[in-house]
Amino acid sequence: MAGCENCGACAPTPKSLVKNVDRVVALAGNSNVGKSAIFNQLTGVDQIIGNWPGKTVERAEGLLQHKGLRIKIIDLPGIYSFSTYSLEEVVSRDYIALEKPDAVVNVIDASALERNLFFTLQLIELDVPMVIALNQVDLMEKKGLSVDADRLSKIMGVPVVTTVAIKGKGIKELTEKIIEVSRDKTLPHRVKYGKEVEECIEKLVAAMGDVNIGYPSRWTAIKLLEKDPEITKLVLDQGVTALAASLAEELEKIHGEPSSIVITGERYHVADMIANEVVKDATSGIKKKTMTDKLDSIALHPILGYVIAILVVGGLLVWTFIIGAQISSLLQNFFTAIEQYEPVVSGPIESIIWNGAFTGFVAGITLIVPYVLPFYLILAFIEDSGYLTRISVMLDRGMHKLGLHGKAVIPLILGYGCNVPAVYSCRIMETPKQKTLLAFLVTLVPCTARTVVILGLVAAFVNIWWALALYAFDILLIIIVGRISFKAIPGESVGLIMEMADYHLPSLKVITKQTWARTKSLIWVVFPTYIIGSAALQALYAMGVLTPINAALWPITVWWLGLPAIAGILLIFGIVRKEMTLLTLAVIFHTTNFASIMTPVQLIVLALVSMIYVPCVATILAISSEFGWKKALAMTAAEIGMAILIGGLAFRLLSLFM
Amino acid sequence: MASEQVEEYLETIYDIGGKSGTARTTAIAKCLNVSPASVTEALQNMAQNGLVSYEPYKGATLTKQGLEIATRIKRRHRLLEVFLTDKLHINKEKVHEEACKMEHTISDETENALCKMLNAPARCPHGSPITPCNKCVSTCDECDVTAGGQVHAAGEIVPITDLSPCEKGVIAFLRGDKKVVQRLSDLGLTLHTEVEMLRKAPMNGPIEVCVRRTKLAIAREIADNIFVDIAI
């Protein structure tokens, strides 16, 4: 990575909202084990939870109040190890080792104990007071497994609490243990590895003496043996690094594998032994076909799998359009009855600003909420069921052609709702190249706001088929742009390695909470931009500041794109929020029958350009906070160029036969 | 010296001297119907290659390496004799000569297949014992683990993508990008761990495997670098 400004690791970390706390406790564990569910239970905050690995993209903070104590709870992203495979791993280990929370709650998926304990062993090496939450014990019991929590507690030397987080079971006990451990600073037992490895660690710890880089010395020694590049860089003592290198080489010679793999093997060996001791398997080795197996034989079927994937994604969009359009028109009628809300661009300045602000507010309510809510409702259902990972597997091959892999499908689908959270979710990709590339493609996905424009201009006044054609063209465009950018953006790409969670029946409570949480966070982003932006732009327009823009943009809008001169301003308004193009158009021409002011070709071209050119301000800000302003600017410029180029070509082509 | 000739010499020494005994130059010459001078030359040559230890005037003894080759050839020879007699119904008197020529050219795979088809015969038509194979199996049943129509002999190391659904393997080694290998190990695909193939996505899509009670989807080109021992 090039430097601090390009890294993005710490960019969107929100300023700590939780202040004046007595203690700080972090939740850590594998992906998809229920950390966020426990977080929500402990703090009452609604973190998005869902049945796919990688939801928690930034660490969330919440407050747990108990008997007068104020405890800050931090939900760390799910990781499998403290290596340097992904940024999340580095960020999490640095947080735990260097910021030293008062305790860590290690959330463990009871049905995959070995792999979860593998991570626990690494947490232990970081020397933090710890509580283990053995979560999803209900699912484990369904599988015919049971875990002896007391035995586990004795072996590890820390309290173990069994929980079913989504049902709130065990949370009270967990809270008490958290308070106990963070007060007493109970450290877990130290884990011993095999003789060869243990000898190497001891030699290295002895050689390190008082070399201190902020991490625990045993952990540092192990990381040096693993040849961890970050840690090796931090240890400046040449003697120590040289010794580490020679010991690592010795290990590699004995085992014929890289030292980090040898140590991973050791850890798993210990994890297996512990699991053997505490897990009781009542299944007697006979494997019944589980519900997940049965569903997967359809969802991952070579033909049916694709049919279902298309039905699910297509159904999600069609449902959004149909339901959204209904609610939207209902709300619009309601607000028209209260007050005139279409943009006003003449008259006293105060009333223009007020009208602008009000228009922004109403537009948000009538255009975004009706489309976003039903979309997120069904999305939450799909997410919670565990189906998203199956789509990822089915479409992995196709995504390869774009230099991405199956997981990229998830942000792209999220993008149909709103590009902003979709851009943040690009963190589920592994390499910087893949993250950037995916974010770029996500901004080309028509979000609900753009859907409104396409529906309002094309489906309403040309016909529905042209609207669908625009959608189809957009997918084609994403593929072509993906192919080109894949070659153009430097960096490495890695293939898909993803855990496949079991399906489960989504709970209504989780779905409604999640839908609301998403809509709410969107409202926080959208409404301020919307209200302020709309007021400001209207005022500027009324003052005549924007009029020269029409003239300046004339060569592009009129000559090249074949649009009315007013399109210059429409598109500028559209930067704030895409659907503002629609509203502005209505006001300036004093009609909502767009067919009377524009030809079908113009309507299609305007919708096409609106669909492709710059994502809205909020998305640009999201990209800039994730990838830096340079990349945000580059993507914006690329999309403006593309929109103009394609729009002009479309105008000329369509004029031939329409 | 051609390998066929070497194998023939090793076989003869094995026949005359047994596993550890010495075969005299003259005896070998008589058996193979060649001059003692050329035998001496051949033995010197083979001694240089570490197949026999040769002392002038006394004769040759098989080294460990030589013995290994000799037993393998002998096993093939006798398996072929059973095949020729029992399956092709060729006269018992003729099969020795026929087998003598064929034994040098068949592959390990053919040897395994022969052994299986003939139900692992214990003796050749002339009554000599057939040495068991040197694979890591304790019974022949273990050798018969086959699934999905594809035959994998136990102890064979193959890319995990060669497994058929429901077939199991034990991780032998991982290759490829360092970070990717680390990630796979972190997820539980460590050496000597048992994995089960669950399914393969169409069109060279990812494979799904079960390891340590968890399911993982892995891109085909990554999985091609995961090598497993066929489980027994």
PDB file of C-alpha atoms in Angstrom, chain A residues 403-572:
ATOM      1  CA  GLY A 403     -11.448  -9.282 -12.196  1.00  0.00           C
ATOM      2  CA  LEU A 404     -13.721  -9.743  -9.200  1.00  0.00           C
ATOM      3  CA  HIS A 405     -15.212 -12.812  -7.640  1.00  0.00           C
ATOM      4  CA  GLY A 406     -18.551 -14.076  -6.402  1.00  0.00           C
ATOM      5  CA  LYS A 407     -18.707 -11.975  -3.249  1.00  0.00           C
ATOM      6  CA  ALA A 408     -18.834  -8.852  -5.454  1.00  0.00           C
ATOM      7  CA  VAL A 409     -22.431  -9.726  -6.249  1.00  0.00           C
ATOM      8  CA  ILE A 410     -23.467  -8.627  -2.756  1.00  0.00           C
ATOM      9  CA  PRO A 411     -22.463  -4.920  -3.004  1.00  0.00           C
ATOM     10  CA  LEU A 412     -23.861  -4.809  -6.542  1.00  0.00           C
ATOM     11  CA  ILE A 413     -27.247  -5.989  -5.308  1.00  0.00           C
ATOM     12  CA  LEU A 414     -27.096  -3.562  -2.381  1.00  0.00           C
ATOM     13  CA  GLY A 415     -26.408  -0.849  -4.942  1.00  0.00           C
ATOM     14  CA  TYR A 416     -29.899  -1.168  -6.391  1.00  0.00           C
ATOM     15  CA  GLY A 417     -31.160   0.168  -3.088  1.00  0.00           C
ATOM     16  CA  CYS A 418     -28.679   2.948  -2.461  1.00  0.00           C
ATOM     17  CA  ASN A 419     -25.099   3.319  -3.634  1.00  0.00           C
ATOM     18  CA  VAL A 420     -23.849   4.746  -0.331  1.00  0.00           C
ATOM     19  CA  PRO A 421     -24.008   1.629   1.884  1.00  0.00           C
ATOM     20  CA  ALA A 422     -23.094  -0.436  -1.180  1.00  0.00           C
ATOM     21  CA  VAL A 423     -19.810   1.483  -1.523  1.00  0.00           C
ATOM     22  CA  TYR A 424     -18.972   0.786   2.119  1.00  0.00           C
ATOM     23  CA  SER A 425     -19.773  -2.893   1.719  1.00  0.00           C
ATOM     24  CA  CYS A 426     -17.055  -3.191  -0.954  1.00  0.00           C
ATOM     25  CA  ARG A 427     -14.779  -3.929   1.978  1.00  0.00           C
ATOM     26  CA  ILE A 428     -15.783  -7.558   1.758  1.00  0.00           C
ATOM     27  CA  MET A 429     -13.368  -7.784  -1.164  1.00  0.00           C
ATOM     28  CA  GLU A 430      -9.799  -8.652  -0.269  1.00  0.00           C
ATOM     29  CA  THR A 431      -7.381  -6.540  -2.255  1.00  0.00           C
ATOM     30  CA  PRO A 432      -7.353  -2.742  -2.713  1.00  0.00           C
ATOM     31  CA  LYS A 433      -7.660  -3.245  -6.454  1.00  0.00           C
ATOM     32  CA  GLN A 434     -10.795  -5.334  -6.129  1.00  0.00           C
ATOM     33  CA  LYS A 435     -12.326  -2.914  -3.640  1.00  0.00           C
ATOM     34  CA  THR A 436     -11.770   0.097  -5.884  1.00  0.00           C
ATOM     35  CA  LEU A 437     -12.948  -1.678  -8.989  1.00  0.00           C
ATOM     36  CA  LEU A 438     -16.082  -2.914  -7.295  1.00  0.00           C
ATOM     37  CA  ALA A 439     -16.899   0.505  -5.829  1.00  0.00           C
ATOM     38  CA  PHE A 440     -16.624   1.982  -9.292  1.00  0.00           C
ATOM     39  CA  LEU A 441     -19.012  -0.607 -10.712  1.00  0.00           C
ATOM     40  CA  VAL A 442     -21.403  -0.162  -7.789  1.00  0.00           C
ATOM     41  CA  THR A 443     -21.811   3.523  -8.651  1.00  0.00           C
ATOM     42  CA  LEU A 444     -23.031   2.460 -12.079  1.00  0.00           C
ATOM     43  CA  VAL A 445     -25.844   0.410 -10.563  1.00  0.00           C
ATOM     44  CA  PRO A 446     -29.108   2.351 -10.814  1.00  0.00           C
ATOM     45  CA  CYS A 447     -30.177   2.995  -7.232  1.00  0.00           C
ATOM     46  CA  THR A 448     -33.778   3.692  -6.271  1.00  0.00           C
ATOM     47  CA  ALA A 449     -33.342   7.403  -7.009  1.00  0.00           C
ATOM     48  CA  ARG A 450     -32.248   6.670 -10.542  1.00  0.00           C
ATOM     49  CA  THR A 451     -35.016   4.130 -10.839  1.00  0.00           C
ATOM     50  CA  VAL A 452     -37.452   6.940 -10.117  1.00  0.00           C
ATOM     51  CA  VAL A 453     -35.973   8.973 -12.963  1.00  0.00           C
ATOM     52  CA  ILE A 454     -36.085   6.073 -15.390  1.00  0.00           C
ATOM     53  CA  LEU A 455     -39.620   5.191 -14.423  1.00  0.00           C
ATOM     54  CA  GLY A 456     -40.775   8.820 -14.373  1.00  0.00           C
ATOM     55  CA  LEU A 457     -39.320   9.754 -17.752  1.00  0.00           C
ATOM     56  CA  VAL A 458     -39.224   6.619 -19.810  1.00  0.00           C
ATOM     57  CA  ALA A 459     -41.647   4.062 -18.422  1.00  0.00           C
ATOM     58  CA  ALA A 460     -44.329   6.724 -17.973  1.00  0.00           C
ATOM     59  CA  PHE A 461     -43.975   8.597 -21.254  1.00  0.00           C
ATOM     60  CA  VAL A 462     -42.302   6.255 -23.737  1.00  0.00           C
ATOM     61  CA  ASN A 463     -43.041   2.720 -22.649  1.00  0.00           C
ATOM     62  CA  ILE A 464     -41.992   0.157 -20.098  1.00  0.00           C
ATOM     63  CA  TRP A 465     -39.862  -1.759 -22.593  1.00  0.00           C
ATOM     64  CA  TRP A 466     -37.542   1.151 -23.149  1.00  0.00           C
ATOM     65  CA  ALA A 467     -37.185   1.460 -19.392  1.00  0.00           C
ATOM     66  CA  LEU A 468     -36.255  -2.207 -19.157  1.00  0.00           C
ATOM     67  CA  ALA A 469     -33.895  -1.798 -22.097  1.00  0.00           C
ATOM     68  CA  LEU A 470     -32.108   0.922 -20.142  1.00  0.00           C
ATOM     69  CA  TYR A 471     -31.683  -1.509 -17.245  1.00  0.00           C
ATOM     70  CA  ALA A 472     -30.368  -4.198 -19.536  1.00  0.00           C
ATOM     71  CA  PHE A 473     -27.997  -1.715 -21.130  1.00  0.00           C
ATOM     72  CA  ASP A 474     -26.768  -0.727 -17.676  1.00  0.00           C
ATOM     73  CA  ILE A 475     -25.810  -4.306 -16.883  1.00  0.00           C
ATOM     74  CA  LEU A 476     -23.993  -4.537 -20.200  1.00  0.00           C
ATOM     75  CA  LEU A 477     -22.225  -1.278 -19.433  1.00  0.00           C
ATOM     76  CA  ILE A 478     -21.128  -2.570 -16.018  1.00  0.00           C
ATOM     77  CA  ILE A 479     -19.666  -5.643 -17.685  1.00  0.00           C
ATOM     78  CA  ILE A 480     -17.794  -3.642 -20.337  1.00  0.00           C
ATOM     79  CA  VAL A 481     -16.540  -1.023 -17.894  1.00  0.00           C
ATOM     80  CA  GLY A 482     -15.563  -3.800 -15.503  1.00  0.00           C
ATOM     81  CA  ARG A 483     -13.528  -5.533 -18.177  1.00  0.00           C
ATOM     82  CA  ILE A 484     -11.716  -2.331 -19.106  1.00  0.00           C
ATOM     83  CA  SER A 485     -11.063  -1.145 -15.548  1.00  0.00           C
ATOM     84  CA  PHE A 486      -9.881  -4.590 -14.543  1.00  0.00           C
ATOM     85  CA  LYS A 487      -7.070  -4.140 -17.029  1.00  0.00           C
ATOM     86  CA  ALA A 488      -6.532  -0.471 -16.230  1.00  0.00           C
ATOM     87  CA  ILE A 489      -6.441  -0.480 -12.422  1.00  0.00           C
ATOM     88  CA  PRO A 490      -3.115  -1.764 -11.116  1.00  0.00           C
ATOM     89  CA  GLY A 491      -2.870  -4.291  -8.304  1.00  0.00           C
ATOM     90  CA  GLU A 492      -3.613  -7.923  -7.604  1.00  0.00           C
ATOM     91  CA  SER A 493      -6.847  -9.898  -7.605  1.00  0.00           C
ATOM     92  CA  VAL A 494      -7.551 -12.992  -5.562  1.00  0.00           C
ATOM     93  CA  GLY A 495     -10.239 -15.610  -6.043  1.00  0.00           C
ATOM     94  CA  LEU A 496     -13.209 -16.537  -3.940  1.00  0.00           C
ATOM     95  CA  ILE A 497     -12.769 -18.132  -0.543  1.00  0.00           C
ATOM     96  CA  MET A 498     -16.005 -17.852   1.378  1.00  0.00           C
ATOM     97  CA  GLU A 499     -17.712 -19.553   4.237  1.00  0.00           C
ATOM     98  CA  MET A 500     -21.117 -20.971   3.383  1.00  0.00           C
ATOM     99  CA  ALA A 501     -23.437 -20.380   6.308  1.00  0.00           C
ATOM    100  CA  ASP A 502     -26.416 -22.641   6.852  1.00  0.00           C
ATOM    101  CA  TYR A 503     -29.789 -21.314   5.806  1.00  0.00           C
ATOM    102  CA  HIS A 504     -32.191 -20.305   8.456  1.00  0.00           C
ATOM    103  CA  LEU A 505     -35.722 -19.042   8.498  1.00  0.00           C
ATOM    104  CA  PRO A 506     -35.480 -15.268   8.831  1.00  0.00           C
ATOM    105  CA  SER A 507     -37.170 -13.868  11.891  1.00  0.00           C
ATOM    106  CA  LEU A 508     -39.690 -11.101  11.411  1.00  0.00           C
ATOM    107  CA  LYS A 509     -38.174  -9.111  14.245  1.00  0.00           C
ATOM    108  CA  VAL A 510     -34.711  -9.154  12.718  1.00  0.00           C
ATOM    109  CA  ILE A 511     -36.052  -8.222   9.301  1.00  0.00           C
ATOM    110  CA  THR A 512     -38.134  -5.279  10.445  1.00  0.00           C
ATOM    111  CA  LYS A 513     -35.376  -3.999  12.710  1.00  0.00           C
ATOM    112  CA  GLN A 514     -32.850  -4.307   9.954  1.00  0.00           C
ATOM    113  CA  THR A 515     -35.030  -2.604   7.355  1.00  0.00           C
ATOM    114  CA  TRP A 516     -35.645   0.252   9.726  1.00  0.00           C
ATOM    115  CA  ALA A 517     -31.961   0.518  10.679  1.00  0.00           C
ATOM    116  CA  ARG A 518     -30.962   0.767   7.034  1.00  0.00           C
ATOM    117  CA  THR A 519     -33.689   3.188   6.076  1.00  0.00           C
ATOM    118  CA  LYS A 520     -32.902   5.304   9.104  1.00  0.00           C
ATOM    119  CA  SER A 521     -29.201   5.528   8.331  1.00  0.00           C
ATOM    120  CA  LEU A 522     -30.060   6.403   4.760  1.00  0.00           C
ATOM    121  CA  ILE A 523     -32.405   9.127   5.939  1.00  0.00           C
ATOM    122  CA  TRP A 524     -29.586  10.588   8.009  1.00  0.00           C
ATOM    123  CA  VAL A 525     -27.417  10.797   4.917  1.00  0.00           C
ATOM    124  CA  VAL A 526     -30.083  11.782   2.439  1.00  0.00           C
ATOM    125  CA  PHE A 527     -32.269  14.293   4.143  1.00  0.00           C
ATOM    126  CA  PRO A 528     -29.675  16.883   5.159  1.00  0.00           C
ATOM    127  CA  THR A 529     -28.043  16.832   1.701  1.00  0.00           C
ATOM    128  CA  TYR A 530     -31.418  16.899   0.192  1.00  0.00           C
ATOM    129  CA  ILE A 531     -32.934  19.717   2.179  1.00  0.00           C
ATOM    130  CA  ILE A 532     -29.894  21.964   2.254  1.00  0.00           C
ATOM    131  CA  GLY A 533     -28.854  21.180  -1.295  1.00  0.00           C
ATOM    132  CA  SER A 534     -32.275  21.703  -2.697  1.00  0.00           C
ATOM    133  CA  ALA A 535     -32.719  25.027  -0.886  1.00  0.00           C
ATOM    134  CA  ALA A 536     -29.288  26.265  -1.945  1.00  0.00           C
ATOM    135  CA  LEU A 537     -29.647  25.259  -5.561  1.00  0.00           C
ATOM    136  CA  GLN A 538     -33.069  26.814  -5.844  1.00  0.00           C
ATOM    137  CA  ALA A 539     -31.822  30.033  -4.362  1.00  0.00           C
ATOM    138  CA  LEU A 540     -28.845  30.082  -6.700  1.00  0.00           C
ATOM    139  CA  TYR A 541     -31.087  29.456  -9.642  1.00  0.00           C
ATOM    140  CA  ALA A 542     -33.486  32.216  -8.602  1.00  0.00           C
ATOM    141  CA  MET A 543     -30.593  34.635  -8.276  1.00  0.00           C
ATOM    142  CA  GLY A 544     -29.668  33.840 -11.833  1.00  0.00           C
ATOM    143  CA  VAL A 545     -26.300  32.391 -10.934  1.00  0.00           C
ATOM    144  CA  LEU A 546     -27.066  29.158 -12.702  1.00  0.00           C
ATOM    145  CA  THR A 547     -28.410  30.613 -15.922  1.00  0.00           C
ATOM    146  CA  PRO A 548     -24.995  31.059 -17.516  1.00  0.00           C
ATOM    147  CA  ILE A 549     -24.471  27.361 -16.960  1.00  0.00           C
ATOM    148  CA  ASN A 550     -27.119  26.489 -19.483  1.00  0.00           C
ATOM    149  CA  ALA A 551     -25.322  28.622 -21.995  1.00  0.00           C
ATOM    150  CA  ALA A 552     -21.929  27.220 -21.097  1.00  0.00           C
ATOM    151  CA  LEU A 553     -23.145  23.655 -21.321  1.00  0.00           C
ATOM    152  CA  TRP A 554     -25.040  24.313 -24.539  1.00  0.00           C
ATOM    153  CA  PRO A 555     -22.544  22.519 -26.784  1.00  0.00           C
ATOM    154  CA  ILE A 556     -22.846  19.392 -24.700  1.00  0.00           C
ATOM    155  CA  THR A 557     -26.505  19.400 -23.805  1.00  0.00           C
ATOM    156  CA  VAL A 558     -28.065  20.773 -26.959  1.00  0.00           C
ATOM    157  CA  TRP A 559     -25.605  20.104 -29.717  1.00  0.00           C
ATOM    158  CA  TRP A 560     -24.168  16.776 -28.645  1.00  0.00           C
ATOM    159  CA  LEU A 561     -26.954  15.233 -26.530  1.00  0.00           C
ATOM    160  CA  GLY A 562     -29.885  16.782 -28.388  1.00  0.00           C
ATOM    161  CA  LEU A 563     -31.591  17.826 -25.159  1.00  0.00           C
ATOM    162  CA  PRO A 564     -33.370  21.115 -24.383  1.00  0.00           C
ATOM    163  CA  ALA A 565     -31.006  23.826 -23.119  1.00  0.00           C
ATOM    164  CA  ILE A 566     -32.470  23.536 -19.639  1.00  0.00           C
ATOM    165  CA  ALA A 567     -30.868  20.079 -19.299  1.00  0.00           C
ATOM    166  CA  GLY A 568     -27.680  21.780 -18.108  1.00  0.00           C
ATOM    167  CA  ILE A 569     -29.380  22.852 -14.925  1.00  0.00           C
ATOM    168  CA  LEU A 570     -31.310  19.613 -14.583  1.00  0.00           C
ATOM    169  CA  LEU A 571     -28.128  17.635 -14.542  1.00  0.00           C
ATOM    170  CA  ILE A 572     -26.482  19.994 -12.071  1.00  0.00           C
TER     171      ILE A 572
END
